[in-house]
Coordinates of N, CA and C in Angstrom, one line a residue:
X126 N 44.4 -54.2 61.6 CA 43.9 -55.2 60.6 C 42.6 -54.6 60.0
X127 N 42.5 -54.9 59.1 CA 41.5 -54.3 58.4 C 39.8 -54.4 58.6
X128 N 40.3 -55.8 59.4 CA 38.5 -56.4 60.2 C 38.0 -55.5 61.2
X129 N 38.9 -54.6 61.6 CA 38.7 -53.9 62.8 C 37.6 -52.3 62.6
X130 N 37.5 -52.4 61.0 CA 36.9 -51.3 60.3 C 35.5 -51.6 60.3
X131 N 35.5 -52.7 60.1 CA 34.3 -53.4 60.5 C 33.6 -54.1 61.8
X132 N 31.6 -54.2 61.8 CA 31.1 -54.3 62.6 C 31.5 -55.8 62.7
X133 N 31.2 -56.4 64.3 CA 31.6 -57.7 64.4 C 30.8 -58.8 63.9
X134 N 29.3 -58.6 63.4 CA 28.8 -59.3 62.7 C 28.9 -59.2 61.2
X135 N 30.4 -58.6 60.8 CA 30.7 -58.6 59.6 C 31.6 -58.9 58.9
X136 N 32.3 -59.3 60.5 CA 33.6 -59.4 59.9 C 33.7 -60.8 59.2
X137 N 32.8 -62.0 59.5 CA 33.2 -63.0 59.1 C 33.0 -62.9 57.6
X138 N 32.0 -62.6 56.9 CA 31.7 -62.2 55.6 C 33.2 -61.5 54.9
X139 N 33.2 -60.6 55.7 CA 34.5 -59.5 55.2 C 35.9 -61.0 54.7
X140 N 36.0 -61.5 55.7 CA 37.5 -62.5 55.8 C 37.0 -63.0 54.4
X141 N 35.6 -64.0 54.5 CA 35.7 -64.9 53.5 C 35.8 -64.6 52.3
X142 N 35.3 -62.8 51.8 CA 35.4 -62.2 50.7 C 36.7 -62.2 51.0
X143 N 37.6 -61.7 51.4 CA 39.4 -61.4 51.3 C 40.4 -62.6 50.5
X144 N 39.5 -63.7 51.1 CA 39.8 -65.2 50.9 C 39.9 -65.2 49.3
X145 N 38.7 -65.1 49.3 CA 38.1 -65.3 47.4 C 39.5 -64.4 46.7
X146 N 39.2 -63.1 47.3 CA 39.9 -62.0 46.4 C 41.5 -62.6 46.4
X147 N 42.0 -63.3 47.4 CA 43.5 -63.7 46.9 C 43.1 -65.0 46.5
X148 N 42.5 -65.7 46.2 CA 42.3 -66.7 45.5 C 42.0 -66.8 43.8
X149 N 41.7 -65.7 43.5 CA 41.6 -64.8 42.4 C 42.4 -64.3 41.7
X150 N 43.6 -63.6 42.6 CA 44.9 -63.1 42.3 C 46.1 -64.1 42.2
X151 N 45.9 -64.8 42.7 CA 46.9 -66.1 43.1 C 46.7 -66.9 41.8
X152 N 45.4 -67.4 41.6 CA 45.3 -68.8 40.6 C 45.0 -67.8 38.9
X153 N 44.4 -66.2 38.8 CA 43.4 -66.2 38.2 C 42.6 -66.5 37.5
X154 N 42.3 -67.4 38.6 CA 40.5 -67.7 38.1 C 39.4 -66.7 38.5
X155 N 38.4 -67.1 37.4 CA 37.3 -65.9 38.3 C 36.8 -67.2 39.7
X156 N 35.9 -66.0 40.6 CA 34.8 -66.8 41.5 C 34.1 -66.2 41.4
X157 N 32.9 -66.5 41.7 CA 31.8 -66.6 41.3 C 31.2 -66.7 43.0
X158 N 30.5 -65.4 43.4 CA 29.7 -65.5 44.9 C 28.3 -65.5 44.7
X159 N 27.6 -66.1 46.0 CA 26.4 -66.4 46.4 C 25.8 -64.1 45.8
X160 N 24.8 -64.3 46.3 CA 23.7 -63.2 46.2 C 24.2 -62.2 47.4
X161 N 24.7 -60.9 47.3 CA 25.0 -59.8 48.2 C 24.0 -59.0 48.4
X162 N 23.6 -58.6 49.8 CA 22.9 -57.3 49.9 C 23.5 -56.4 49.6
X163 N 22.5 -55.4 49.8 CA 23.6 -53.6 49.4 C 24.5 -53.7 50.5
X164 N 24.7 -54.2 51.6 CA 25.2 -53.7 52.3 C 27.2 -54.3 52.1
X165 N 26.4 -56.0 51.6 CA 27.4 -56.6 51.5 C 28.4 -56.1 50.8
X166 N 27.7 -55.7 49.5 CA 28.1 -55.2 47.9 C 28.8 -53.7 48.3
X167 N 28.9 -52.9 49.2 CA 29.3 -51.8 50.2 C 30.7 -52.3 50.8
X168 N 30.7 -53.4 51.1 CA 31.9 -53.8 51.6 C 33.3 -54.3 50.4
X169 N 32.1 -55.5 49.6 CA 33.1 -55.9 48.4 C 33.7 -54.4 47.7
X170 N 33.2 -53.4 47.1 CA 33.2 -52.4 46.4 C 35.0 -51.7 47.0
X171 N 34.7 -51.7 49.0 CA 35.4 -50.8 49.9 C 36.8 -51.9 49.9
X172 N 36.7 -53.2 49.3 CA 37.8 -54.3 49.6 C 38.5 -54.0 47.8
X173 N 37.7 -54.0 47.1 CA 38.0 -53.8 45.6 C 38.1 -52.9 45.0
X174 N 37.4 -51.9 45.2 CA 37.6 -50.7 44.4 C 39.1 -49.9 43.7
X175 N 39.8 -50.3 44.7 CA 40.8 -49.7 43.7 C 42.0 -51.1 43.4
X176 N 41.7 -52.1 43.5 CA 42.3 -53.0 42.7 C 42.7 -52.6 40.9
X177 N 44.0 -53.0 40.7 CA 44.7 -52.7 39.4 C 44.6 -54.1 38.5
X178 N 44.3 -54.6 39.1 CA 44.6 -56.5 38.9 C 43.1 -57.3 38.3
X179 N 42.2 -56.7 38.8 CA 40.8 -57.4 39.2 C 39.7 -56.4 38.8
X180 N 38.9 -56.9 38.4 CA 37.6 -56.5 37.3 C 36.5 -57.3 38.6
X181 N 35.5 -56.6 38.7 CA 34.3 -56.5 39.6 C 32.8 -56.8 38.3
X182 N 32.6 -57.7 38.2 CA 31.1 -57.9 37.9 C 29.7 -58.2 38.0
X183 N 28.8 -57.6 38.2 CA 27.6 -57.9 39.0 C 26.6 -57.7 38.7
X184 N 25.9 -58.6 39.1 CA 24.6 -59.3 38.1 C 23.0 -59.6 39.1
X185 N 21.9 -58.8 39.1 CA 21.2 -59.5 40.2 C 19.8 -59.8 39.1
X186 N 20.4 -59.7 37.5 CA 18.7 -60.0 36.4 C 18.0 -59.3 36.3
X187 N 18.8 -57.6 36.4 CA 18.3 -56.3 36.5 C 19.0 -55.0 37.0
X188 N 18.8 -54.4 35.9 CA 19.6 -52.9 36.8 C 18.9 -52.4 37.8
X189 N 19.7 -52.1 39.0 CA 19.4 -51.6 40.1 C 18.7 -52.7 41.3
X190 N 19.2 -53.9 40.5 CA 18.5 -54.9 41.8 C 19.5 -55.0 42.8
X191 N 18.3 -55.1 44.1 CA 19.2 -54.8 45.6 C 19.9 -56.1 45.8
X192 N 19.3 -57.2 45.3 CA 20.6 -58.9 45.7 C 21.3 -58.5 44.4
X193 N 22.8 -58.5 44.0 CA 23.6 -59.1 43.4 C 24.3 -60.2 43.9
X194 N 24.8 -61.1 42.5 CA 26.0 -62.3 42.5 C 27.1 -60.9 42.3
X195 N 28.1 -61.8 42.3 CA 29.6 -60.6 42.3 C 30.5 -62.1 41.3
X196 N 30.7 -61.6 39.9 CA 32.3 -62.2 39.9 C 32.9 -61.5 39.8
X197 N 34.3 -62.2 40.7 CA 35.2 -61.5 40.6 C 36.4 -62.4 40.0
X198 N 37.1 -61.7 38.6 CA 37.9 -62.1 37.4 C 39.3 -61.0 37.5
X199 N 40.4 -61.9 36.7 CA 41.1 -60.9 36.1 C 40.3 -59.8 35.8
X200 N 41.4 -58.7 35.6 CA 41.0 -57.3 34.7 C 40.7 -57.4 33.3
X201 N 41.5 -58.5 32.5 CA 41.5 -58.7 31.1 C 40.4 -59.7 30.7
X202 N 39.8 -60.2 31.5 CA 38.5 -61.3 30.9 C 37.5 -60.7 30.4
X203 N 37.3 -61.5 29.8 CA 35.9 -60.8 28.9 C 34.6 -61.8 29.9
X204 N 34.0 -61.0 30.0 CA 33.0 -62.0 30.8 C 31.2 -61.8 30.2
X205 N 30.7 -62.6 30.2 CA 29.6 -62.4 29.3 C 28.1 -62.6 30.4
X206 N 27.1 -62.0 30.2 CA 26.3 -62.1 31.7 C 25.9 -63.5 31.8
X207 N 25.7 -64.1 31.1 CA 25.2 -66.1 31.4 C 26.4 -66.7 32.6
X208 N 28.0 -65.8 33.0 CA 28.3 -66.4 33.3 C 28.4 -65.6 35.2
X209 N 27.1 -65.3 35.5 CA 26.3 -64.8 36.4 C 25.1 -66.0 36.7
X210 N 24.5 -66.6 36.0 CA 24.1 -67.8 36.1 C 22.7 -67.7 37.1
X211 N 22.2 -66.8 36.1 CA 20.9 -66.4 37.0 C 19.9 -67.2 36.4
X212 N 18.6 -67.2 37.2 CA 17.6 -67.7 36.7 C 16.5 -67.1 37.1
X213 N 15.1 -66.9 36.2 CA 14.3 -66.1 37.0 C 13.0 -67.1 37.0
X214 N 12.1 -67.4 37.6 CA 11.5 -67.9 37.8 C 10.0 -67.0 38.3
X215 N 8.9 -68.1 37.5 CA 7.6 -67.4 37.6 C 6.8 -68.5 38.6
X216 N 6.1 -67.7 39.8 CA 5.1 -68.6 40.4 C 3.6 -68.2 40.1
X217 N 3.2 -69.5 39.2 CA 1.9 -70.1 38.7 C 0.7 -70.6 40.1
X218 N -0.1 -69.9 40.1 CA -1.0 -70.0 41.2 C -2.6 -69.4 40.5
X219 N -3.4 -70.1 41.4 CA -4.7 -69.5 41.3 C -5.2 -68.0 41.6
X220 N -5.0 -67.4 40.6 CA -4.9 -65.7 41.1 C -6.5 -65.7 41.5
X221 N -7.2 -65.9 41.2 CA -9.0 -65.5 41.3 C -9.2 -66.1 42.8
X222 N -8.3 -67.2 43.7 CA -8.6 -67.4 44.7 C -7.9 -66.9 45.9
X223 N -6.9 -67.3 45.3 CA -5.2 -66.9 46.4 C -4.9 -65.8 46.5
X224 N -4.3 -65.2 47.2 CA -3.1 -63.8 47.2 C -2.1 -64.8 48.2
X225 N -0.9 -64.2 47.7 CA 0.6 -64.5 47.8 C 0.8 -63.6 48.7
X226 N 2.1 -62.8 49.3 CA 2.7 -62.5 49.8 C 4.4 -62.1 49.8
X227 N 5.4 -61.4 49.8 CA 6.4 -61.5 50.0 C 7.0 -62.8 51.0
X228 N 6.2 -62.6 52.1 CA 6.5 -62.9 53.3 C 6.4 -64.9 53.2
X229 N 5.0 -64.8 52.7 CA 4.7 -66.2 52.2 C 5.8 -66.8 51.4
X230 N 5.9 -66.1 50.3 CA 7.1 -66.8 49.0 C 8.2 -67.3 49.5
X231 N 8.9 -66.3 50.2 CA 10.6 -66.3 50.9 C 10.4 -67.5 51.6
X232 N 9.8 -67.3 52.9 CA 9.5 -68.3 53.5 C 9.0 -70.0 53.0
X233 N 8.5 -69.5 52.3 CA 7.9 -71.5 51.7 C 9.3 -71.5 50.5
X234 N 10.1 -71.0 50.1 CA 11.2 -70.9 49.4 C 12.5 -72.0 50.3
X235 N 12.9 -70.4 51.1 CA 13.9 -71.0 52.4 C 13.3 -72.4 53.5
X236 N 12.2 -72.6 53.5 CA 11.6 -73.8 53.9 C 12.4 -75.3 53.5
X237 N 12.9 -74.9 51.8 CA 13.2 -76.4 51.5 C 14.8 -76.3 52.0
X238 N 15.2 -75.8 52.8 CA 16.4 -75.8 53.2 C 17.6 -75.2 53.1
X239 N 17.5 -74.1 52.4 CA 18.3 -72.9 51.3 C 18.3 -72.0 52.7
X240 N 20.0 -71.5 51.6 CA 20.6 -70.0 52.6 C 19.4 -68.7 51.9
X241 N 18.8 -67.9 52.3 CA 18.9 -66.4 52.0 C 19.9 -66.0 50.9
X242 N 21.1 -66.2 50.6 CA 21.8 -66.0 49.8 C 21.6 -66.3 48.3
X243 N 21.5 -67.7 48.5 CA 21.1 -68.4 47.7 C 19.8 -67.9 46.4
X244 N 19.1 -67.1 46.8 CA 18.0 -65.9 46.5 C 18.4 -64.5 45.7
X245 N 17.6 -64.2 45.2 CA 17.8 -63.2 44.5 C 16.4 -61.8 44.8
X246 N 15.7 -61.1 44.1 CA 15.0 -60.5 44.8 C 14.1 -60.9 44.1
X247 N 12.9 -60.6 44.8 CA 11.6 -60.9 44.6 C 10.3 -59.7 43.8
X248 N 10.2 -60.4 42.9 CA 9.3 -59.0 42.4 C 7.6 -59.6 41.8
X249 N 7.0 -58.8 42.1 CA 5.2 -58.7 41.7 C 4.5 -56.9 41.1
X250 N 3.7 -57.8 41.0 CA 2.9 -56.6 40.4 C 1.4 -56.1 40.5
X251 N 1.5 -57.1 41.9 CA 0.0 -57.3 42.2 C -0.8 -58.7 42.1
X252 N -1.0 -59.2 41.1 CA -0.8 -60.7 41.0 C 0.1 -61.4 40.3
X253 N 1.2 -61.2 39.7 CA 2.1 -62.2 39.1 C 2.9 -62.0 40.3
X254 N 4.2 -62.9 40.4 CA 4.8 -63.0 41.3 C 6.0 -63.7 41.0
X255 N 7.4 -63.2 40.8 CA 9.0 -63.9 40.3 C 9.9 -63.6 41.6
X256 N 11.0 -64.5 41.0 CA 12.3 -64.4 41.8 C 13.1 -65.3 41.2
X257 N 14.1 -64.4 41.1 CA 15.5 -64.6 40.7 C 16.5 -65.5 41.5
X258 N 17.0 -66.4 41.1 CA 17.6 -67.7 41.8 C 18.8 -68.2 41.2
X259 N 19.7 -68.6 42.0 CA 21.0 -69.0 41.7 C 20.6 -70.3 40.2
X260 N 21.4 -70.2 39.2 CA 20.8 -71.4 38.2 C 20.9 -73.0 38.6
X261 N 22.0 -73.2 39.4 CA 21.6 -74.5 39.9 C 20.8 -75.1 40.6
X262 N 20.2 -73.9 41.0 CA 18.9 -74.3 42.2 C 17.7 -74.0 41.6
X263 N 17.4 -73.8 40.9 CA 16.6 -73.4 39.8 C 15.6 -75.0 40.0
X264 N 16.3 -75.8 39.4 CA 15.3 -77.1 39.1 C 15.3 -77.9 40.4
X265 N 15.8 -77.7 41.5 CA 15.5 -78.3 42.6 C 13.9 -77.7 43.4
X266 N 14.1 -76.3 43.3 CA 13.1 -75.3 43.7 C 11.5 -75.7 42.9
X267 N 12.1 -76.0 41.8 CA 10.6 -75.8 40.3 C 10.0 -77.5 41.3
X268 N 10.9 -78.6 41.0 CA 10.3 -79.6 41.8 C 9.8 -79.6 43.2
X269 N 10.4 -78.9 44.2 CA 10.2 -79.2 45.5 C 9.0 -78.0 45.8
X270 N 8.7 -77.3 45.5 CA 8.1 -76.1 46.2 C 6.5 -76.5 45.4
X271 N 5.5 -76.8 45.9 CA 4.6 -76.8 45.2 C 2.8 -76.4 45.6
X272 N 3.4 -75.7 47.4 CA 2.6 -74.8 48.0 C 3.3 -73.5 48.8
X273 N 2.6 -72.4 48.4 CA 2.8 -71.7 49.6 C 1.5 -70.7 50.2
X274 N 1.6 -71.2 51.5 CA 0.8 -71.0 52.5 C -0.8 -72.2 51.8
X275 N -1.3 -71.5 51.9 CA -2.8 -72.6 51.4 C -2.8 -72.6 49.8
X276 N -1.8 -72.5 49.3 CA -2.3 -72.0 47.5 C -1.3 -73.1 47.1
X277 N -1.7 -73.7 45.9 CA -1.3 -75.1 45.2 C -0.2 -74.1 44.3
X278 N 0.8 -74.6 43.7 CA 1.5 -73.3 43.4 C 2.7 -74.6 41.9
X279 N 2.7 -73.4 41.1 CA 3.6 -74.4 39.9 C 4.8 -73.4 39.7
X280 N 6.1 -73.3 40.1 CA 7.2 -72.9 39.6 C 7.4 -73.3 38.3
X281 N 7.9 -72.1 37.6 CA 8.3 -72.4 36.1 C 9.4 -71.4 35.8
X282 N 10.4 -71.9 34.9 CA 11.6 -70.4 34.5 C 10.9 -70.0 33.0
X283 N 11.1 -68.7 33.3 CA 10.8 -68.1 32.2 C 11.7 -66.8 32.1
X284 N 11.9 -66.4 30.6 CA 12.9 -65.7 30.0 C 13.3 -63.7 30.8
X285 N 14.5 -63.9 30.9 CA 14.5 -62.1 31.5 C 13.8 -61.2 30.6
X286 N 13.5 -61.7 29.7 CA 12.8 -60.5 28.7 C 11.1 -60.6 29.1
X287 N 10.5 -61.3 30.3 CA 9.6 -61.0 30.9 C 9.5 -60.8 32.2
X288 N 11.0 -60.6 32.5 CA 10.7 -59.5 33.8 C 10.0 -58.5 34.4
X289 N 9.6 -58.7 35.4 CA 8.2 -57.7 35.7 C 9.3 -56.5 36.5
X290 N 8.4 -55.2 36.1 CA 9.1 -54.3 36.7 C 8.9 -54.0 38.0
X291 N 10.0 -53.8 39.2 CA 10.0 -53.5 40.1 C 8.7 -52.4 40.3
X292 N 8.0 -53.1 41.5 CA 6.9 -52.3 42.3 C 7.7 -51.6 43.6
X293 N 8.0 -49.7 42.9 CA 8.6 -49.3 44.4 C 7.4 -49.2 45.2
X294 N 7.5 -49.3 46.6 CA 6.2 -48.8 47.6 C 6.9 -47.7 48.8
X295 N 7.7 -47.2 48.7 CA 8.7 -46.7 49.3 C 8.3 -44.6 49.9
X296 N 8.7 -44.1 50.3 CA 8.5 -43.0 50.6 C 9.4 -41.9 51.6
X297 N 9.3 -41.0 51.4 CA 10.6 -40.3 51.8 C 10.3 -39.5 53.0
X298 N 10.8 -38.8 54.4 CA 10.4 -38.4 55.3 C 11.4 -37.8 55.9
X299 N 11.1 -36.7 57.4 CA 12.2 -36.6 57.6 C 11.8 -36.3 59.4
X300 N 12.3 -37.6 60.3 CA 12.6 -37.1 61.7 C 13.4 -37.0 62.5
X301 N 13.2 -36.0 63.6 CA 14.0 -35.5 64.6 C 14.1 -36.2 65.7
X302 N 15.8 -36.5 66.0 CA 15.8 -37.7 67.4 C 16.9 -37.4 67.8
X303 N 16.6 -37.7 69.5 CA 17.7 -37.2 70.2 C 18.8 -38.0 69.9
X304 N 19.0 -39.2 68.9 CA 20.4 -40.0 69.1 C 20.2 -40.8 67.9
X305 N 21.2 -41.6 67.5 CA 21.0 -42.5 66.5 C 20.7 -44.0 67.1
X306 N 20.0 -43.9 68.0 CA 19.7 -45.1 68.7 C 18.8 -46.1 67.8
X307 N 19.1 -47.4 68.0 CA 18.5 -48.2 66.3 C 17.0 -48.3 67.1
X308 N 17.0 -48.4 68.5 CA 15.5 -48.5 68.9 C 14.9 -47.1 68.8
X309 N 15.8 -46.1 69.3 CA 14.6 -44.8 69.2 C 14.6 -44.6 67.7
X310 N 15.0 -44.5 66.3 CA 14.7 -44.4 65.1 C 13.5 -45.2 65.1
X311 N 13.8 -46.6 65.4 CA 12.4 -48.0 65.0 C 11.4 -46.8 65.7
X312 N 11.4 -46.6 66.3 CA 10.1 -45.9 67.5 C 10.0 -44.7 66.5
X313 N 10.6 -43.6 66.3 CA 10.1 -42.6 65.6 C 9.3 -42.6 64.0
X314 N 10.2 -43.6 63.9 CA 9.9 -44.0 62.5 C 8.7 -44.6 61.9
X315 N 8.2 -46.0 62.7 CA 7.1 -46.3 62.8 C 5.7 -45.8 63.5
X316 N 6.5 -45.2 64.4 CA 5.0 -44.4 65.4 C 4.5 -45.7 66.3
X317 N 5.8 -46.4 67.1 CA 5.7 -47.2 68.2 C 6.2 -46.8 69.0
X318 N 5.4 -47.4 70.5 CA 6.3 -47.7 71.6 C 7.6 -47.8 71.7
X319 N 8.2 -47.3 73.0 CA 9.7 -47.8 72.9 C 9.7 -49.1 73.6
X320 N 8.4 -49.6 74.0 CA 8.3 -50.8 75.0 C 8.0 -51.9 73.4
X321 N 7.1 -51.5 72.8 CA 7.2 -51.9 71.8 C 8.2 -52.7 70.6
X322 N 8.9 -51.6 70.6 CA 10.7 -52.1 70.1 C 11.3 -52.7 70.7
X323 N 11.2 -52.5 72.2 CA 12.1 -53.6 72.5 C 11.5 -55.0 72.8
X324 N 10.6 -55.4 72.6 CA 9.9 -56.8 72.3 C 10.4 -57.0 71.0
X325 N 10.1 -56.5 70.2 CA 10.4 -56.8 68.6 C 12.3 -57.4 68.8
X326 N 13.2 -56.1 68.8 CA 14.5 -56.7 69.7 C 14.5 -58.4 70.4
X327 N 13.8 -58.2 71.5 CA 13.8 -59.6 72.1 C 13.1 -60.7 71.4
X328 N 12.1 -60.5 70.3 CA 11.8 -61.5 69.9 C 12.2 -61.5 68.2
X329 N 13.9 -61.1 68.2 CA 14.4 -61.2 66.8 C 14.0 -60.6 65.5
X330 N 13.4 -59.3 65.6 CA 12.6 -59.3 64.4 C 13.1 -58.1 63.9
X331 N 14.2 -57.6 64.3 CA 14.8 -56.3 63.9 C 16.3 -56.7 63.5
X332 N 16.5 -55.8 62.1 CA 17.9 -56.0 61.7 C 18.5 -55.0 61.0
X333 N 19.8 -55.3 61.1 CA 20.4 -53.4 60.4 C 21.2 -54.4 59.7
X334 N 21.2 -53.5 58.4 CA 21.7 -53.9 57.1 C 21.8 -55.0 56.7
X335 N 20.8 -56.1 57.2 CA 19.9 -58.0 56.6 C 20.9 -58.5 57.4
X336 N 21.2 -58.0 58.7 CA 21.8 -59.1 59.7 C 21.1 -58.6 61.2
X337 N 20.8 -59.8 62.0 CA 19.7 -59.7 63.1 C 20.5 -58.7 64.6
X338 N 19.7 -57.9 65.0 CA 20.2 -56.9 65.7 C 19.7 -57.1 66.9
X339 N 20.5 -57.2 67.7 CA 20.1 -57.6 69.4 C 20.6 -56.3 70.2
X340 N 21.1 -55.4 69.9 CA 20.8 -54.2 71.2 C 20.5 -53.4 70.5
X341 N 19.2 -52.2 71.0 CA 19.0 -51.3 70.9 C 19.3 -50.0 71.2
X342 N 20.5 -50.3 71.7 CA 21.1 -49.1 71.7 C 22.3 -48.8 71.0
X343 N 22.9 -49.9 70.0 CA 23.8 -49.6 69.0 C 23.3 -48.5 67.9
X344 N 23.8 -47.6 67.6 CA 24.0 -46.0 66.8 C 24.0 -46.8 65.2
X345 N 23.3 -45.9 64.4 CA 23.5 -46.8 63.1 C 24.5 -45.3 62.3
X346 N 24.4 -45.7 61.4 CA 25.4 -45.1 60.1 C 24.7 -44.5 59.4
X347 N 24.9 -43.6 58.8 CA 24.9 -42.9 57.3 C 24.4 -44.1 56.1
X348 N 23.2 -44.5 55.6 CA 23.5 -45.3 55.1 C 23.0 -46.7 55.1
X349 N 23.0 -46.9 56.4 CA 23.0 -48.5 57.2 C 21.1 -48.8 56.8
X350 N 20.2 -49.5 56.7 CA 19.2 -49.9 56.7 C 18.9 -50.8 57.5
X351 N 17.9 -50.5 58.6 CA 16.7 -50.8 59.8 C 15.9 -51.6 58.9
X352 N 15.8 -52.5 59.2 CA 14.1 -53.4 59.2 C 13.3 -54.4 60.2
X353 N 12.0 -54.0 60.4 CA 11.3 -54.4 61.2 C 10.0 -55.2 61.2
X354 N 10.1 -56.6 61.5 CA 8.9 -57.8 60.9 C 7.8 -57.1 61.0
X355 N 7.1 -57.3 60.0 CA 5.5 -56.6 59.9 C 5.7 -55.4 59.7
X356 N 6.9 -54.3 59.6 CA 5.9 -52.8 59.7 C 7.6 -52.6 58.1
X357 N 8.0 -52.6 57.9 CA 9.0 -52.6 56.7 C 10.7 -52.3 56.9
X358 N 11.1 -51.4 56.7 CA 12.1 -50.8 56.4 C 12.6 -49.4 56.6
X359 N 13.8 -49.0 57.3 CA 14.2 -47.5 57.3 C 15.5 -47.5 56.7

């Protein structure tokens, strides 16, 4: 079976995409999915890519953004990007007092009760500060969200033609380890303990490819992306 290609925290993702895709073929209608990581979007691509039937669309309110929506249409539809149904939204705050956060935003975001999915990615520039949101949640968010952390805060949508450009902070490196161990990487990587990692482990804060990783001795992939609360990403 095909689930078997896959890690077991993926497979359920994997089925429910499979679902959609004969749901697609069967009625053709398009669907229209929540927000994919790369990782997700890695899977959809390995489930579709060579479909003869079915046209792949994807939209994250920017080239090269890491969350996409995905429709998936007939081959012959013309599909136009509105019907990706993004929204980008700007958070209005007191810049001369406050500083924001990644960490802050997501959080007082997902606070009002929202999947992670539901989200798009998050971009600043030092003091402005947007994110890209499914359009129906757009005016639930503008109303409900009106602090985050200590800062009085006013959501507003404003147009993709003032999208702020991605801030990379990123950097390239290269270390030597005896194994593809996800804790000995975290450890080399960051310049931690391995007692270290495995607290982080035990208190949930480590995840390979945006899903939560509980042993440290699972091998990662070619590919796969480590992240770790407070210290970033591998």
């Amino acid at each position: 079976m095909y689930l078997d290609h896959y890690r077991p925290e993926e497979r359920e993702f994997t089925a429910d995409l499979a679902h959609k895709i004969q749901f697609v073929e069967r009625s053709y209608r398009p669907e229209l999915t929540h927000f994919f990581n790369p990782r997700q979007q890695v899977i959809a691509k390995q489930l579709l890519g060579n479909s003869e039937t079915l046209k792949l669309v994807w939209d994250g309110g920017y080239e090269g953004a890491e969350n996409q929506r995905l429709l998936i249409c007939p081959y012959y539809e013309e599909v136009d990007r509105s019907a990706l149904e993004l929204t980008l939204i700007e958070v209005e705050y007191p810049k001369k007092f406050e500083k924001l956060s990644h960490r802050k935003l997501l959080g007082s975001l997902l606070s009002q009760g929202i999947q992670r999915d539901r989200l798009g990615d998050i971009l600043q520039d030092g003091e402005r500060w947007q994110f890209i949101v499914e359009k129906d949640l757009a005016p639930y968010l503008m109303t409900q969200v009106q602090r985050i952390g200590h800062a009085s805060v006013h959501l507003q949508e404003v147009p993709f033609s003032q999208l702020l450009d991605r801030k990379e902070d990123g950097q390239s490196f290269q270390i030597s380890v005896a194994s593809l161990r996800q804790d000995l990487l975290l450890s080399e990587g960051f310049h931690l303990s391995r007692q270290k990692v495995k607290v982080a482990f035990d208190n949930r804060e480590v995840k390979c490819n945006w899903v939560l990783a509980s042993k440290p001795s699972h091998e990662v992939q070619v590919g796969d992306v480590l992240s770790l609360r407070h210290y970033g990403r591998l």
